[in-house]
mmCIF file of C-alpha atoms in Angstrom:
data_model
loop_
_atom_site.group_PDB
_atom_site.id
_atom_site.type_symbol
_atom_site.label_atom_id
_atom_site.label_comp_id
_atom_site.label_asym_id
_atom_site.label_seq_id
_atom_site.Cartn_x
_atom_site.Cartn_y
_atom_site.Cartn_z
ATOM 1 C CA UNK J 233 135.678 172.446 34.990
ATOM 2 C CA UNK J 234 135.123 169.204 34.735
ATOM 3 C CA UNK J 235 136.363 166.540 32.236
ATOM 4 C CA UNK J 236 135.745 162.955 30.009
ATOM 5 C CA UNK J 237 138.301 160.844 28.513
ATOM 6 C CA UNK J 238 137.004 156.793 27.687
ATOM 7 C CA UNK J 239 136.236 155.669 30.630
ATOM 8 C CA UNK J 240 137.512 158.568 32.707
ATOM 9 C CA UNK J 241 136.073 161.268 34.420
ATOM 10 C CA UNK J 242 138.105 163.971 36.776
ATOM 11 C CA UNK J 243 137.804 167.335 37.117
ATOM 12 C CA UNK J 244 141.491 167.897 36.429
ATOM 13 C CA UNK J 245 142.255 167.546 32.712
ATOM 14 C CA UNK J 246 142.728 164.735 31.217
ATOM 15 C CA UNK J 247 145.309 164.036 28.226
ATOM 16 C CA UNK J 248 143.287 163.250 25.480
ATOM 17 C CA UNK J 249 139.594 164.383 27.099
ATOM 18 C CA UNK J 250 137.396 166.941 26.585
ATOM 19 C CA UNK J 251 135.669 169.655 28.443
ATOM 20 C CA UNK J 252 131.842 168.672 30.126
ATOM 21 C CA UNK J 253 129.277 170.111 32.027
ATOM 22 C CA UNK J 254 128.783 169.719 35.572
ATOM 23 C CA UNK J 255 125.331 168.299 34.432
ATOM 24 C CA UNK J 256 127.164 166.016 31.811
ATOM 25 C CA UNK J 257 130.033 165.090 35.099
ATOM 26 C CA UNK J 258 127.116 163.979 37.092
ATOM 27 C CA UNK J 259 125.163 161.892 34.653
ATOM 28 C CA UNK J 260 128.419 160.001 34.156
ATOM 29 C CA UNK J 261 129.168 159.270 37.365
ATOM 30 C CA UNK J 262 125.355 158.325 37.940
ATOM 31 C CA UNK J 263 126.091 155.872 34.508
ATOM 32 C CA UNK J 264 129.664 154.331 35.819
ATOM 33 C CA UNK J 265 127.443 153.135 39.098
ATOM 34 C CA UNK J 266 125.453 151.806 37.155
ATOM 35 C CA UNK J 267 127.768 149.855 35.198
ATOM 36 C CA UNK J 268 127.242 152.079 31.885
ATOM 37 C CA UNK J 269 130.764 153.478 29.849
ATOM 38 C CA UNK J 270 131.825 157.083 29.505
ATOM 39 C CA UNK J 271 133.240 157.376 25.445
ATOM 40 C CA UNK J 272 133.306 160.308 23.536
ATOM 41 C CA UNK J 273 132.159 159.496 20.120
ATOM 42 C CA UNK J 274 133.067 161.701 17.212
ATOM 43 C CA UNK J 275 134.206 164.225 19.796
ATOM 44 C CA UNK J 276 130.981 164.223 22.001
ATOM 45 C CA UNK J 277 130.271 163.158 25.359
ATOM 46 C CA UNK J 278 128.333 159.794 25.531
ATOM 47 C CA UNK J 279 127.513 157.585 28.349
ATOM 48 C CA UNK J 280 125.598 154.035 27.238
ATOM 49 C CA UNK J 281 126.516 150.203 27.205
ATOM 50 C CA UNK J 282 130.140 149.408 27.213
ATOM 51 C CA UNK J 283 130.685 148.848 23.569
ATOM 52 C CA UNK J 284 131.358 145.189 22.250
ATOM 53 C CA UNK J 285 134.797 144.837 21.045
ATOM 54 C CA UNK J 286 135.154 143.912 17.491
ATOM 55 C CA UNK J 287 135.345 140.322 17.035
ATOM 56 C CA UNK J 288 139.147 139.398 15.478
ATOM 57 C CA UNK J 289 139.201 138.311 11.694
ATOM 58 C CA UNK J 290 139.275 134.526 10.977
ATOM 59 C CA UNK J 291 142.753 133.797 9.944
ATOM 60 C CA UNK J 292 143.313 132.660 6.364
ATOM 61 C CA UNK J 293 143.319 129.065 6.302
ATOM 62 C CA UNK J 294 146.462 127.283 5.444
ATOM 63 C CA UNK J 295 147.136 125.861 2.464
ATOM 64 C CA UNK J 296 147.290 122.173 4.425
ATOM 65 C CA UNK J 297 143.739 123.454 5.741
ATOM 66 C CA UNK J 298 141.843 124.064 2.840
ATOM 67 C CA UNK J 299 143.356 120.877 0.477
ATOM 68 C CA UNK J 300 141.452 118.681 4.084
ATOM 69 C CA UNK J 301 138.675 120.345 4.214
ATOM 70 C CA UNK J 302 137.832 119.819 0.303
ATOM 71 C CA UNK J 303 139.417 116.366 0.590
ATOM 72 C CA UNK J 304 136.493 116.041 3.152
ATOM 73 C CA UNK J 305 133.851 117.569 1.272
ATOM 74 C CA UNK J 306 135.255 115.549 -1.247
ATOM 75 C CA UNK J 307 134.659 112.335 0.799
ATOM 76 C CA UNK J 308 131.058 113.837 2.070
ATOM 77 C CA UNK J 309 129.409 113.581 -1.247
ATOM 78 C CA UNK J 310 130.762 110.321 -2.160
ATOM 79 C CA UNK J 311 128.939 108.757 1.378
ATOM 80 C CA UNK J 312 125.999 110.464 0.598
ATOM 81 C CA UNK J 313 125.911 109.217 -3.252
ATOM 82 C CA UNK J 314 127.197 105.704 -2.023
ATOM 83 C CA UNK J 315 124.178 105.882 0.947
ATOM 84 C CA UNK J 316 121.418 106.985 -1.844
ATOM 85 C CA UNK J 317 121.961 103.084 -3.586
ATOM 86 C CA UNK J 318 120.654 101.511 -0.699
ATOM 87 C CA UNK J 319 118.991 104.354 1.085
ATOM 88 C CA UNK J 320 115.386 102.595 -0.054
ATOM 89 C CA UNK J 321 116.318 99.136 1.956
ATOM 90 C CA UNK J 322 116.084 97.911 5.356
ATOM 91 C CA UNK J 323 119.049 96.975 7.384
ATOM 92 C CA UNK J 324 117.511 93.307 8.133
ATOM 93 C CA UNK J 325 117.355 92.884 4.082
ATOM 94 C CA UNK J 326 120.815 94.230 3.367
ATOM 95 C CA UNK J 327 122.090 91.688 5.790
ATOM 96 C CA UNK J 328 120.700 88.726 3.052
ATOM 97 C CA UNK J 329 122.335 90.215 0.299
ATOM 98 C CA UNK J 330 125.142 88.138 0.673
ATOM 99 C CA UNK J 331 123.105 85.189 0.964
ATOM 100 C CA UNK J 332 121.211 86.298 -1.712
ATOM 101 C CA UNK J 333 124.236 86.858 -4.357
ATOM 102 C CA UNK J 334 125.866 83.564 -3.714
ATOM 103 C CA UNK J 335 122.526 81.844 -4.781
ATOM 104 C CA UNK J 336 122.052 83.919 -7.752
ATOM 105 C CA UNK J 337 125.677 83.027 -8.548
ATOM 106 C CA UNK J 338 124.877 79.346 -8.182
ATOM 107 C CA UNK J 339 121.755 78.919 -10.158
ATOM 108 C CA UNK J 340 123.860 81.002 -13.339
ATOM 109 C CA UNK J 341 126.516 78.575 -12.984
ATOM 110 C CA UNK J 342 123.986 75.993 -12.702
ATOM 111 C CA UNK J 343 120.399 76.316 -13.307
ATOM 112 C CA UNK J 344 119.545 73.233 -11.259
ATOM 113 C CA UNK J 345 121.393 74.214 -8.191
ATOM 114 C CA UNK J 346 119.328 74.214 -5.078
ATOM 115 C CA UNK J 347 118.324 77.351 -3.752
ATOM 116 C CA UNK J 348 116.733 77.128 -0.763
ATOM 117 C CA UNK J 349 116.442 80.931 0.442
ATOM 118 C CA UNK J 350 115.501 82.574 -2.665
ATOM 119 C CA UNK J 351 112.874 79.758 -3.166
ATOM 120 C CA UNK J 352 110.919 80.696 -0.156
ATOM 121 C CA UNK J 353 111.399 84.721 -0.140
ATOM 122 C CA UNK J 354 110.039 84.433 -4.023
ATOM 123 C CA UNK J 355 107.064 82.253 -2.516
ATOM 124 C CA UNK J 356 106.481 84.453 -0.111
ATOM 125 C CA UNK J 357 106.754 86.994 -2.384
ATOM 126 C CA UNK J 358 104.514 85.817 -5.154
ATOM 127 C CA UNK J 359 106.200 85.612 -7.918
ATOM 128 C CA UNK J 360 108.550 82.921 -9.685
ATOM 129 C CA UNK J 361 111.870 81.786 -8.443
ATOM 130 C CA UNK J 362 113.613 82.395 -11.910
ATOM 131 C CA UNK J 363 112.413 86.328 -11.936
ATOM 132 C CA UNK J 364 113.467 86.472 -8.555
ATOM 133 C CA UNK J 365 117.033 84.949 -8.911
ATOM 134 C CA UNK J 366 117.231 87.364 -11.944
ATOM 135 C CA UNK J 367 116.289 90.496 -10.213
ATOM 136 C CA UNK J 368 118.559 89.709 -7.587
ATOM 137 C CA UNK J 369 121.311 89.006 -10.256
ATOM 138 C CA UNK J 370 120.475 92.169 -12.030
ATOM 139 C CA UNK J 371 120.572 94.578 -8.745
ATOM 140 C CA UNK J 372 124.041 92.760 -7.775
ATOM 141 C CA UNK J 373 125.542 93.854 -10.915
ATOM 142 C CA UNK J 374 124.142 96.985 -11.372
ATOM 143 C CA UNK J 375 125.644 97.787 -7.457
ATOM 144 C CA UNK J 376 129.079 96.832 -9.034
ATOM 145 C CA UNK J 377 128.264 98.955 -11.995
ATOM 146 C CA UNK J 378 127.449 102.085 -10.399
ATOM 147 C CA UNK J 379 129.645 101.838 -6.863
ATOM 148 C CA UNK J 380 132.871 101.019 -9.059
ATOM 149 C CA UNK J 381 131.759 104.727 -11.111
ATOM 150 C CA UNK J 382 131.214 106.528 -7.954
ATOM 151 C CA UNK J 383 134.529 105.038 -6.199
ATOM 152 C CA UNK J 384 136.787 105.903 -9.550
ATOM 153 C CA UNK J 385 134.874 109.067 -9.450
ATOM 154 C CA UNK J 386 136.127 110.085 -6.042
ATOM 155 C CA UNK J 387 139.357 108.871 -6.328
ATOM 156 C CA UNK J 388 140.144 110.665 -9.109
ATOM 157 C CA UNK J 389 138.683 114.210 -7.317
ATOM 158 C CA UNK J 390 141.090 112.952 -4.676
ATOM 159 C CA UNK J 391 144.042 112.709 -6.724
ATOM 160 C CA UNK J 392 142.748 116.257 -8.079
ATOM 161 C CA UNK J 393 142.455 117.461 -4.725
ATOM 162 C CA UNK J 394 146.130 116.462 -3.912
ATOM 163 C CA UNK J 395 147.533 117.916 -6.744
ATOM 164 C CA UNK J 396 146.406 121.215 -5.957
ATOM 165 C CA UNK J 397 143.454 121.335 -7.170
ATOM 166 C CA UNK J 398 139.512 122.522 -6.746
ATOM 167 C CA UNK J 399 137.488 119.956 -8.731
ATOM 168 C CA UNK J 400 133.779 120.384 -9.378
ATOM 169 C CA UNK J 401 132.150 117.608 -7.666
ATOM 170 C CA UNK J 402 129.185 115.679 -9.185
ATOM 171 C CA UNK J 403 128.231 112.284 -8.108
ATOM 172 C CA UNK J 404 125.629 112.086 -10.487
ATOM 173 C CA UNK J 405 125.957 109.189 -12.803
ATOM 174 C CA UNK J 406 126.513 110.088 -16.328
ATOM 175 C CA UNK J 407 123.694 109.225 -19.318
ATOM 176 C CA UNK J 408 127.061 105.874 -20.555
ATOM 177 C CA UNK J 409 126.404 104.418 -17.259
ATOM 178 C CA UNK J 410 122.302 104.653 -17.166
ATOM 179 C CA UNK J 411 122.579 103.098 -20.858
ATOM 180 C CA UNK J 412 124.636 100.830 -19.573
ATOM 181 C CA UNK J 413 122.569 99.732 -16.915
ATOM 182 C CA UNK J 414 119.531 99.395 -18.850
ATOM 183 C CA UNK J 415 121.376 97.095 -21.510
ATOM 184 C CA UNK J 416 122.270 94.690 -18.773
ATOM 185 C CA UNK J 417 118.430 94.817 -17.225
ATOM 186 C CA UNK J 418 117.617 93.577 -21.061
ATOM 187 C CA UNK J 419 120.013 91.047 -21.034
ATOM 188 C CA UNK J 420 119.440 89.414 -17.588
ATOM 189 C CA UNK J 421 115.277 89.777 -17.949
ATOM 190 C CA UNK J 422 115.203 88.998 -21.663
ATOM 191 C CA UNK J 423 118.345 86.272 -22.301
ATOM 192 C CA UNK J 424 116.897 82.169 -22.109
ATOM 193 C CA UNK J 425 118.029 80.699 -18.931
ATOM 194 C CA UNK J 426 120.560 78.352 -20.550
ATOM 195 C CA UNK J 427 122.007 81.384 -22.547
ATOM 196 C CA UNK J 428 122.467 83.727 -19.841
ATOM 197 C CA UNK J 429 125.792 82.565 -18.250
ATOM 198 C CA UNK J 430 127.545 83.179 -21.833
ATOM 199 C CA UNK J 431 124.775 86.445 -22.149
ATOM 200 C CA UNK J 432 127.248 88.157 -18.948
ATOM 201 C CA UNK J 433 130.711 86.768 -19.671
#
């Protein structure tokens, strides 16, 4: 009489098989040639694909673990929110913004001031130097505005973060900073040349 244990056939007895047929001993022998598995499943002879072995459980992260990985989610949002203030500008023009501020600096301190760069981009441009320096003034400051919000912001989720804790995070500015950005578009479009200086003191 012939027998099946997991991958095992003989026709002594096995320790821990099960009686089979002759029929059943040949069709497993014919299935270990071909590189099939004998298993007895719920106390029946099978012969099929060796079975896949159940993938081990993730481990827990560590405590050290998860405060990096939200310190670097943390870190991921603030890039993208930082990204999305200049996302709408080419590299070439980000690399006059420096040039750009120091003029726009000048002419407040002195409306007189030459300045030759902004003169020909606003030209070029079509419209007049003074709404040009002022636009550029106005974006300048509103950067300031809403980059020191977003840095404060993420610092204090990292100090959160450190402490133990699972903050929320949302990068979206809050309705005080969008007021406060349109008050200073008023005052920088609106306020007389000579009284604009004093206007952002």
């Amino acid at each position: 009489m012939p027998y099946a244990a997991e991958g095992r056939l003989s026709h002594d007895p096995i320790e821990g098989g099960i009686e089979i047929t002759e029929q059943q001993y040949q069709q497993g022998l014919a299935g270990m040639l071909a590189g099939e598995h004998v298993q007895i499943v719920d106390g029946q002879f099978v012969v099929g694909p060796l079975p896949e072995p159940e993938p081990e459980p993730e481990p827990e992260p560590t405590p050290a673990e998860v405060k990096a990985l939200r310190l670097a989610l943390n870190n991921g949002a603030y890039e993208t929110a930082t990204r999305a203030l200049t996302a709408d500008y080419p590299q070439m023009e980000k690399d006059t913004w420096p040039t750009q501020d120091q003029e726009s600096r000048t002419w407040l301190d002195n409306p007189a001031a030459p300045t030759p760069w902004i003169d020909r981009a606003a030209a070029v441009r079509g419209i007049e130097r003074d709404e040009y320096l002022r636009r550029t003034l106005l974006k300048a400051r509103q950067f300031v505005i809403m980059s020191a919000w977003l840095t404060g912001r993420r610092q204090g989720y990292e100090d959160a973060i450190r402490g133990g804790g699972n903050p929320q995070l949302d990068y979206q500015l809050p309705p005080e900073v969008w007021q406060e950005l349109a008050a200073l578009q008023q005052t920088v479009m609106g306020t007389p040349t000579e009284q604009l200086k004093e206007a952002l003191a």
